[in-house]
CSV table of C-alpha atoms (C1' of nucleotides) in Angstrom, one decimal:
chain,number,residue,atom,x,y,z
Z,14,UNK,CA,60.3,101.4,161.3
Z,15,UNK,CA,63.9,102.5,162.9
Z,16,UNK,CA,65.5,100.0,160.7
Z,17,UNK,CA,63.9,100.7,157.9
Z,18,UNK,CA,66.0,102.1,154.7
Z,19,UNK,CA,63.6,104.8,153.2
Z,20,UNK,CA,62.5,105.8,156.8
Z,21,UNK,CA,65.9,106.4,157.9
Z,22,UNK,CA,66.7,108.4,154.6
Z,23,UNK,CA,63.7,110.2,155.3
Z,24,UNK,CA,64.4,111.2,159.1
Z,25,UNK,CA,68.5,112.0,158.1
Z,26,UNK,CA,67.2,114.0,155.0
Z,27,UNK,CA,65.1,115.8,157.0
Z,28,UNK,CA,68.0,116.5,159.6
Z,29,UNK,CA,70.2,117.9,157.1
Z,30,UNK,CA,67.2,119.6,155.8
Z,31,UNK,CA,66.9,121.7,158.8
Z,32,UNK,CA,70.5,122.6,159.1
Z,33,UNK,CA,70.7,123.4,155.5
Z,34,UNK,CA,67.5,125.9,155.3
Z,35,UNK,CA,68.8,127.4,158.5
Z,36,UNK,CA,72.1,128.1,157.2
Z,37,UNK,CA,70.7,129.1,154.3
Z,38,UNK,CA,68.0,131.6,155.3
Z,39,UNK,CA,70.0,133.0,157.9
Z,40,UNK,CA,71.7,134.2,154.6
Z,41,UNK,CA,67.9,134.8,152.8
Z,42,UNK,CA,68.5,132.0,150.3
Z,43,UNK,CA,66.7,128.9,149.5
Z,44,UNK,CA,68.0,125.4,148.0
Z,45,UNK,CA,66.9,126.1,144.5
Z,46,UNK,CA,69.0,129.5,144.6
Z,47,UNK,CA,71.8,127.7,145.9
Z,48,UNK,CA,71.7,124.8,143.3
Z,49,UNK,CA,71.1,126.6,140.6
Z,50,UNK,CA,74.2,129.6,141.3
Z,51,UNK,CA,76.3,126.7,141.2
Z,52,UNK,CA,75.3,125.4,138.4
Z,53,UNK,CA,76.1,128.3,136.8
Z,54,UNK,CA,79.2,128.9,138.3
Z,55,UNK,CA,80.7,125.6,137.8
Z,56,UNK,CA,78.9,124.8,134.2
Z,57,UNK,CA,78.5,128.2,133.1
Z,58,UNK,CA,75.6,130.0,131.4
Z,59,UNK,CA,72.8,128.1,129.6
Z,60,UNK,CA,69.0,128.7,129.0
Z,61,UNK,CA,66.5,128.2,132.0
Z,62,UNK,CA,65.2,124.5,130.5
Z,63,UNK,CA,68.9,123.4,130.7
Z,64,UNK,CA,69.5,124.6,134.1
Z,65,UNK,CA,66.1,122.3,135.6
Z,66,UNK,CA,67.7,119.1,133.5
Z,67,UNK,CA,71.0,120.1,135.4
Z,68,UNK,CA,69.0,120.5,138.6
Z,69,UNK,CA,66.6,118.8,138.7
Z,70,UNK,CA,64.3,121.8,138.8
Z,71,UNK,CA,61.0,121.9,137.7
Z,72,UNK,CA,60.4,124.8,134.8
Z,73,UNK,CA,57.0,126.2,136.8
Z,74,UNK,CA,59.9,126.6,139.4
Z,75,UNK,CA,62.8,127.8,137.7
Z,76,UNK,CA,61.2,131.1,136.7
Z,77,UNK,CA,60.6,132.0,140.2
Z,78,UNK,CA,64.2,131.0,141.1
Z,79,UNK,CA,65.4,132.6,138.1
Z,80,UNK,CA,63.5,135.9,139.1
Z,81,UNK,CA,64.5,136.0,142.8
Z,82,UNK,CA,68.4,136.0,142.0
Z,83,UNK,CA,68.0,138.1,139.0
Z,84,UNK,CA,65.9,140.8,141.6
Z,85,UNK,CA,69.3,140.0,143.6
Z,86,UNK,CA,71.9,140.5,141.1
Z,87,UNK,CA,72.9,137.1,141.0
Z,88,UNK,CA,72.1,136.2,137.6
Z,89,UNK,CA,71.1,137.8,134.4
Z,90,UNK,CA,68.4,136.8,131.7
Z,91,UNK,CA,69.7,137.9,127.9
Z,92,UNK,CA,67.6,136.6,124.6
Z,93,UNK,CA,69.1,134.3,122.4
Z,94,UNK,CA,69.2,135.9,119.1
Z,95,UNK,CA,68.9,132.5,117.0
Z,96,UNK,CA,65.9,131.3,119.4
Z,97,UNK,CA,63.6,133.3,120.3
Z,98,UNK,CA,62.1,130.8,123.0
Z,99,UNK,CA,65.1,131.0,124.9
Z,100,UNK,CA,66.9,133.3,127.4
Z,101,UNK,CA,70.0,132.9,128.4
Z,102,UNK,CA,71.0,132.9,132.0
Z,103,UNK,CA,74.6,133.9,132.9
Z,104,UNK,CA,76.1,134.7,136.3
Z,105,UNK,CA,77.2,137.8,137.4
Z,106,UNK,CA,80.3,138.6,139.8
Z,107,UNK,CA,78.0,139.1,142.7
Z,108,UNK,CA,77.1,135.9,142.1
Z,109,UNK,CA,79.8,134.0,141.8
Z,110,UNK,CA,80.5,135.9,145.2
Z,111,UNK,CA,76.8,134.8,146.6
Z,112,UNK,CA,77.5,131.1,145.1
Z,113,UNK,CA,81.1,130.7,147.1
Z,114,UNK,CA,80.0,132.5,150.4
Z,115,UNK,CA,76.5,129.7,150.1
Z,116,UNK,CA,78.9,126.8,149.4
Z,117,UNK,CA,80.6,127.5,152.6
Z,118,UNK,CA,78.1,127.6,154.5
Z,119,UNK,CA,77.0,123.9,152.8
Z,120,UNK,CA,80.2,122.6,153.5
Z,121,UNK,CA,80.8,123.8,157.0
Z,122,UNK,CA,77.0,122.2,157.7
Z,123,UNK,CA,78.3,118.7,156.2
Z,124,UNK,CA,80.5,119.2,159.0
Z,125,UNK,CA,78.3,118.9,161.8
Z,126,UNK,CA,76.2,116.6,159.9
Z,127,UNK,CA,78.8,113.8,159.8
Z,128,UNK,CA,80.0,114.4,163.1
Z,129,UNK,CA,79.2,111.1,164.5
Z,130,UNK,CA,80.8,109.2,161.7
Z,131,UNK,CA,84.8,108.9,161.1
Z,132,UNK,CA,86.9,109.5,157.8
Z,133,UNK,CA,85.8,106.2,156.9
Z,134,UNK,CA,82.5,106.3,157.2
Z,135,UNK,CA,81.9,108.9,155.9
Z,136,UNK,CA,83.4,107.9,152.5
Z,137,UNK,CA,81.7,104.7,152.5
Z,138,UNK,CA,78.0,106.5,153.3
Z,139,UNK,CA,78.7,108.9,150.8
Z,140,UNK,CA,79.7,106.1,148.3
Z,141,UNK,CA,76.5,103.9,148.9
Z,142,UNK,CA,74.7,106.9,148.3
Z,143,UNK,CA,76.2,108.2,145.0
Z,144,UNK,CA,75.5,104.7,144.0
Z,145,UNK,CA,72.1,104.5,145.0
Z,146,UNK,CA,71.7,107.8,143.2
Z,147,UNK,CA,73.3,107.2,140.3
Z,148,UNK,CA,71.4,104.4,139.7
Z,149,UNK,CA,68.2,105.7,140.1
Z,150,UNK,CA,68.7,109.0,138.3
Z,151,UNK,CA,67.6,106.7,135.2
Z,152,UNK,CA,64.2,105.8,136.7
Z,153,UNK,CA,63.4,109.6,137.1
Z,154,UNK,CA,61.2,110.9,134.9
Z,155,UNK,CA,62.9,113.6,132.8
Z,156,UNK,CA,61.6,116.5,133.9
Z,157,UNK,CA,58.0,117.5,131.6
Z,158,UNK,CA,58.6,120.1,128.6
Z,159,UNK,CA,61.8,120.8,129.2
G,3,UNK,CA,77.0,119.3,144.7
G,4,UNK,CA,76.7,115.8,143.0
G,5,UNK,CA,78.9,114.4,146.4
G,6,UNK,CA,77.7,116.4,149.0
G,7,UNK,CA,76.2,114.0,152.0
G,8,UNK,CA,73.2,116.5,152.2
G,9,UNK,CA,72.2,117.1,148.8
G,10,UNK,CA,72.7,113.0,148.5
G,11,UNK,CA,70.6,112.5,151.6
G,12,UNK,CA,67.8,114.9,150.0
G,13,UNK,CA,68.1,113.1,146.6
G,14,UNK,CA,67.8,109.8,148.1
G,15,UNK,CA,65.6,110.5,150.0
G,16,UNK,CA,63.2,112.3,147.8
G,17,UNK,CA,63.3,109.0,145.4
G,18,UNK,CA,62.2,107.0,148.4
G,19,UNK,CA,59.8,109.1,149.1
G,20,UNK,CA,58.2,109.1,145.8
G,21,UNK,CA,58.4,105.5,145.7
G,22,UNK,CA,56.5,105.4,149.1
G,23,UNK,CA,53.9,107.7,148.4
G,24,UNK,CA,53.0,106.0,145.2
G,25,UNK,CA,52.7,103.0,146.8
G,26,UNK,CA,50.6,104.8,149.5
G,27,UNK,CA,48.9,107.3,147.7
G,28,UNK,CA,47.4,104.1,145.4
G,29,UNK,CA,46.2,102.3,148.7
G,30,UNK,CA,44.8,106.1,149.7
G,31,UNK,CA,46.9,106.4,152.7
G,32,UNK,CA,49.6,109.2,153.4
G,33,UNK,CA,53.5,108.4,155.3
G,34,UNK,CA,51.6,110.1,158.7
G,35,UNK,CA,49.1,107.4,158.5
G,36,UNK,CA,51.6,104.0,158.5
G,37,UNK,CA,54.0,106.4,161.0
G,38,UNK,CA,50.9,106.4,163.3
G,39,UNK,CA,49.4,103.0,162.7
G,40,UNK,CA,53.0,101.2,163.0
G,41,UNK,CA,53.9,102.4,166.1
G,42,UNK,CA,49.8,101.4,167.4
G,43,UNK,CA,50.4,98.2,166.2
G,44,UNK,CA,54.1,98.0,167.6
G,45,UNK,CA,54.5,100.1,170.8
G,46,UNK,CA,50.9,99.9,172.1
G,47,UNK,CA,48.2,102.3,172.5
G,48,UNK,CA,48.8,105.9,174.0
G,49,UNK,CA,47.9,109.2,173.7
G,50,UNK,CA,48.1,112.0,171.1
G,51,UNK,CA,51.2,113.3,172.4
G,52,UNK,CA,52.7,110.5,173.4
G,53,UNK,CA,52.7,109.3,169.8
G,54,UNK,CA,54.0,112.4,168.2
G,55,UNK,CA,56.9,111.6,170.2
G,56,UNK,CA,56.9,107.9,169.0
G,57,UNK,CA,57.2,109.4,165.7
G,58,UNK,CA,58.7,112.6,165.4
G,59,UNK,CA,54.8,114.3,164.0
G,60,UNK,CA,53.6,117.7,165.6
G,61,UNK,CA,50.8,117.5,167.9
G,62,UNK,CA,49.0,120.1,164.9
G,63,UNK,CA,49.5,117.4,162.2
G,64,UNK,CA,48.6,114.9,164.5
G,65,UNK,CA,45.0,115.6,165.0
G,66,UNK,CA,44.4,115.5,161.4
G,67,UNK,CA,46.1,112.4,161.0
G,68,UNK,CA,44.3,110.5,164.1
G,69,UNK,CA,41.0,112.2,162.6
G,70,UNK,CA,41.9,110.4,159.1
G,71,UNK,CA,42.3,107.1,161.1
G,72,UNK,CA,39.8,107.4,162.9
G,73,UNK,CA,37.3,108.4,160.4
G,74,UNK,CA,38.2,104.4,158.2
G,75,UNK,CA,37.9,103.2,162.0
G,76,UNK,CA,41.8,102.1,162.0
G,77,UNK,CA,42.2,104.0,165.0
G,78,UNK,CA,39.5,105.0,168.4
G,79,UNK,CA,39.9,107.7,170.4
G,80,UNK,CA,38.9,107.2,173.9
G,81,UNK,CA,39.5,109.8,177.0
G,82,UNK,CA,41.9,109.3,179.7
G,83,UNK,CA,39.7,109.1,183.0
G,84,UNK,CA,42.7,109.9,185.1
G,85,UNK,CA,43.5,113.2,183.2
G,86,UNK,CA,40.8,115.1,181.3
G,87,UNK,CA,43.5,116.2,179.4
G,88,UNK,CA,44.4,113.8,177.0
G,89,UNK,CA,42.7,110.8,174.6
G,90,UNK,CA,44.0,107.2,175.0
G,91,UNK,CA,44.3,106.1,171.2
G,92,UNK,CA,44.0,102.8,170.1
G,93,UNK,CA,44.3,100.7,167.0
G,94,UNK,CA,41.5,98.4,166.0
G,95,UNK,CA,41.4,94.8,164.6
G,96,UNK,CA,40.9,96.9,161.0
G,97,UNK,CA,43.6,99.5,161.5
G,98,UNK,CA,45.8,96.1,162.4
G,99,UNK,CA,45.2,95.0,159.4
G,100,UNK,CA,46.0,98.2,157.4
G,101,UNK,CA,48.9,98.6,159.0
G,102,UNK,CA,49.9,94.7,158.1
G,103,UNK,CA,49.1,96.1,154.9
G,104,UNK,CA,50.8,99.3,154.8
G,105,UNK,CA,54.5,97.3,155.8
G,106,UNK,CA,54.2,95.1,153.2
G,107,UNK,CA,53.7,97.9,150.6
G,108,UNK,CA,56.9,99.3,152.7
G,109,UNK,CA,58.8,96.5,152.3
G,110,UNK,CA,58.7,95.8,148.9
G,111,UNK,CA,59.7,100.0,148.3
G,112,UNK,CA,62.9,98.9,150.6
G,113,UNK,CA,63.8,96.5,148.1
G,114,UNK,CA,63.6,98.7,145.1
G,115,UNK,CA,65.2,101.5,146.5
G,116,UNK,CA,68.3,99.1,147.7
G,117,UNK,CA,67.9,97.3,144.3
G,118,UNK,CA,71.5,98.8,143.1
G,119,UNK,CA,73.1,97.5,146.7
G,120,UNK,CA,74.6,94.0,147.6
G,121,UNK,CA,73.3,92.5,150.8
G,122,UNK,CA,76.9,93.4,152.8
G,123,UNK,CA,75.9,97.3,151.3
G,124,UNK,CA,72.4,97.3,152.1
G,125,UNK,CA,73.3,96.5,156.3
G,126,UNK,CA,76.4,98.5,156.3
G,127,UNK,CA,74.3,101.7,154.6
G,128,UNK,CA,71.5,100.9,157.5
G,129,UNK,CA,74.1,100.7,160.1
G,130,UNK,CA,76.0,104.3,159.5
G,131,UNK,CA,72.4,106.2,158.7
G,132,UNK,CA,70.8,104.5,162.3
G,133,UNK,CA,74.4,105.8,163.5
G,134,UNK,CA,74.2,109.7,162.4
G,135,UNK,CA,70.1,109.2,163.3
G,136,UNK,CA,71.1,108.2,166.8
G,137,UNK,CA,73.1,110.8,167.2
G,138,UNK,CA,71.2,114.0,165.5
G,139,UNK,CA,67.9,112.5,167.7
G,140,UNK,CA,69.0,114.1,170.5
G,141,UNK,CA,69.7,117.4,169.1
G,142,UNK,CA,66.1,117.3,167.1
G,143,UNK,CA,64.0,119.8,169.3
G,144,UNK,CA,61.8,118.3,171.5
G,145,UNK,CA,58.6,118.6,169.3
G,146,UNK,CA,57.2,121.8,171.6
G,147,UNK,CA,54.1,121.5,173.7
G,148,UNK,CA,54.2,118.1,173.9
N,13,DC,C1',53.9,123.5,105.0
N,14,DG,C1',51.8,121.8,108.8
N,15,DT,C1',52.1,119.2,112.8
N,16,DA,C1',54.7,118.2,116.7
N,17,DA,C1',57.9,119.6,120.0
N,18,DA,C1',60.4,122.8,123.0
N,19,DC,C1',60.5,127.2,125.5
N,20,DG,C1',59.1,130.2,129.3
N,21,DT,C1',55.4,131.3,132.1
N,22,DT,C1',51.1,131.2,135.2
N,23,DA,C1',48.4,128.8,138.3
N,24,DG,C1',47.6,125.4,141.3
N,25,DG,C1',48.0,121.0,144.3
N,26,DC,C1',50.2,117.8,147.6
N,27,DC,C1',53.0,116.3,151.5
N,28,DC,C1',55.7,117.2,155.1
N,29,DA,C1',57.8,120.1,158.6
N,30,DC,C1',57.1,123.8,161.6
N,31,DT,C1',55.1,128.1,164.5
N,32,DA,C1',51.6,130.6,167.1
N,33,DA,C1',47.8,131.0,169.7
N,34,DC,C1',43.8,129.3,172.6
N,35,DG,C1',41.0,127.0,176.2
N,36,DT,C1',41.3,123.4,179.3
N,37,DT,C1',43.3,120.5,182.8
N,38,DA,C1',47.1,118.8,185.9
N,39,DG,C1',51.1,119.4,188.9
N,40,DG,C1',54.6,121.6,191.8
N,41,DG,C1',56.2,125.3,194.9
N,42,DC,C1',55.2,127.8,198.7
U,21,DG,C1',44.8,125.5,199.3
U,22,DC,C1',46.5,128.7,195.6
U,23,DC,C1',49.0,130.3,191.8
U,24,DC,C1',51.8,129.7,188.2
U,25,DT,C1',53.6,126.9,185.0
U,26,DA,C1',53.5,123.2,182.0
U,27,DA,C1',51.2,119.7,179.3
U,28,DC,C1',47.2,118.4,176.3
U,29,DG,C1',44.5,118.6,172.2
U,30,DT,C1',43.1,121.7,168.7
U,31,DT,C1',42.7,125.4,165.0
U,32,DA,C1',44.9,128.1,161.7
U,33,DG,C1',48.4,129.2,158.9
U,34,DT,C1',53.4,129.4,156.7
U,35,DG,C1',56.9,127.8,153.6
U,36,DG,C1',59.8,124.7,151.0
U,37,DG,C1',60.2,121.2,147.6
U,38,DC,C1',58.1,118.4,144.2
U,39,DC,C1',54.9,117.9,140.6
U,40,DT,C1',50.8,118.6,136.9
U,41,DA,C1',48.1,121.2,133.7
U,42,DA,C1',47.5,124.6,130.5
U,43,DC,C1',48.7,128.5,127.4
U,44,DG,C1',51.0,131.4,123.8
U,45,DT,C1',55.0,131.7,121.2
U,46,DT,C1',58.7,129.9,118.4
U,47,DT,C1',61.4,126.3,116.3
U,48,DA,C1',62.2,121.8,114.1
U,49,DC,C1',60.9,117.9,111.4
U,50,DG,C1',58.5,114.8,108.4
DNA sequence: CGTAAACGTTAGGCCCACTAACGTTAGGGC
DNA sequence: GCCCTAACGTTAGTGGGCCTAACGTTTACG
């Protein structure tokens, strides 16, 4: 079992898990907030449905997420005139603030994360893994009703 | 985000996992079960605690997983005459065979998931995540009250 | 123009990780 | 020997992330 792939994926994601929801409710904020503030901040504003197919969020999900930074601040819900279905979401200054402050903390936990591994390593780990994401993205199913 | 060694982990990781508990979840088992049933078959029997240590699951989540087992009679709980404390579980011929079972399904997820990956690839991902696993092990609390 | 699709939303389920508390039993210090 | 602490199994419950089902409304398409 210690050798095998998805085990060891498992056990390391779950490692970074833990560092990550420490870091990031120490600050009150979960994964989904932090995923989608940067999406916003880096791809700008876009309906709720866009934002899960950028995410990888569920909709069911998204409206909670979408309500707990809007109760924040972070974000802000405005109707599209020309489709009524829609709102769109937009980013406010407190939380492009909110997004950069949570990046930092990511970044400084991919610190201690990686620790054991050198400059090297590091790129090549991070390199089998964007492959093996990127070529799997295709076999995900593509996110129901959105 | 789309390089960031955590969120990569955590995507990976969450495709495995859906892979495996499809497989599982089709053969009616859960990734507790072939955790618990492995390390029976591999390491010997022992008792509850003992194996939560084996394989990193809390002594809470334990119970209902040996209570699964032993419930399909993969697993028998017998009590420790030298301390009234704790059960001695073992596997049976049928849990040997489930958990014969249970790798296969396994291995065949491994090859999947390292479909995209060249054989050189495959060992030299192993190698660094058995490297930062090593290393974070010790800093993984010590599963409390056991 | 009518049917199918997309949108946001509510409700719920599953698995895994994790915490808290409890009664019981064993072990170590003095 | 006794007391305090620690370990054991157990029950209960939390929370995050992923996922499905259903609904009313609105838009797009054939």
């Amino acid at each position: 079992m210690e050798h095998l792939p998805s085990w060891l994926l498992n056990q390391n994601a779950a490692y970074a898990g833990r560092l990550v929801s420490e870091g990031f409710s120490a600050a009150g904020a979960r994964g989904y907030h932090y995923r989608v503030l940067t999406s916003l901040d880096t791809e700008g504003p876009t309906t709720q449905a866009n934002l899960g197919r950028r995410t990888g969020i569920y909709p069911s999900d998204m409206v909670a997420t979408i309500n707990d930074l809007q109760a924040n601040g972070y974000v802000m819900r405005s109707m599209d005139k020309t489709d009524k279905r829609r709102y769109l979401v937009t980013i406010t200054p407190t939380g492009r603030k909110r997004a950069k402050e949570l990046t930092k903390t990511v970044a400084s936990i991919q610190d201690s994360l990686l620790e054991p591994l050198d400059e090297t390593e590091r790129e090549e780990l991070t390199r089998l893994l964007v492959k093996l994401h990127k070529h799997h993205k295709q076999g995900i199913p593509p996110l129901p009703s959105m």
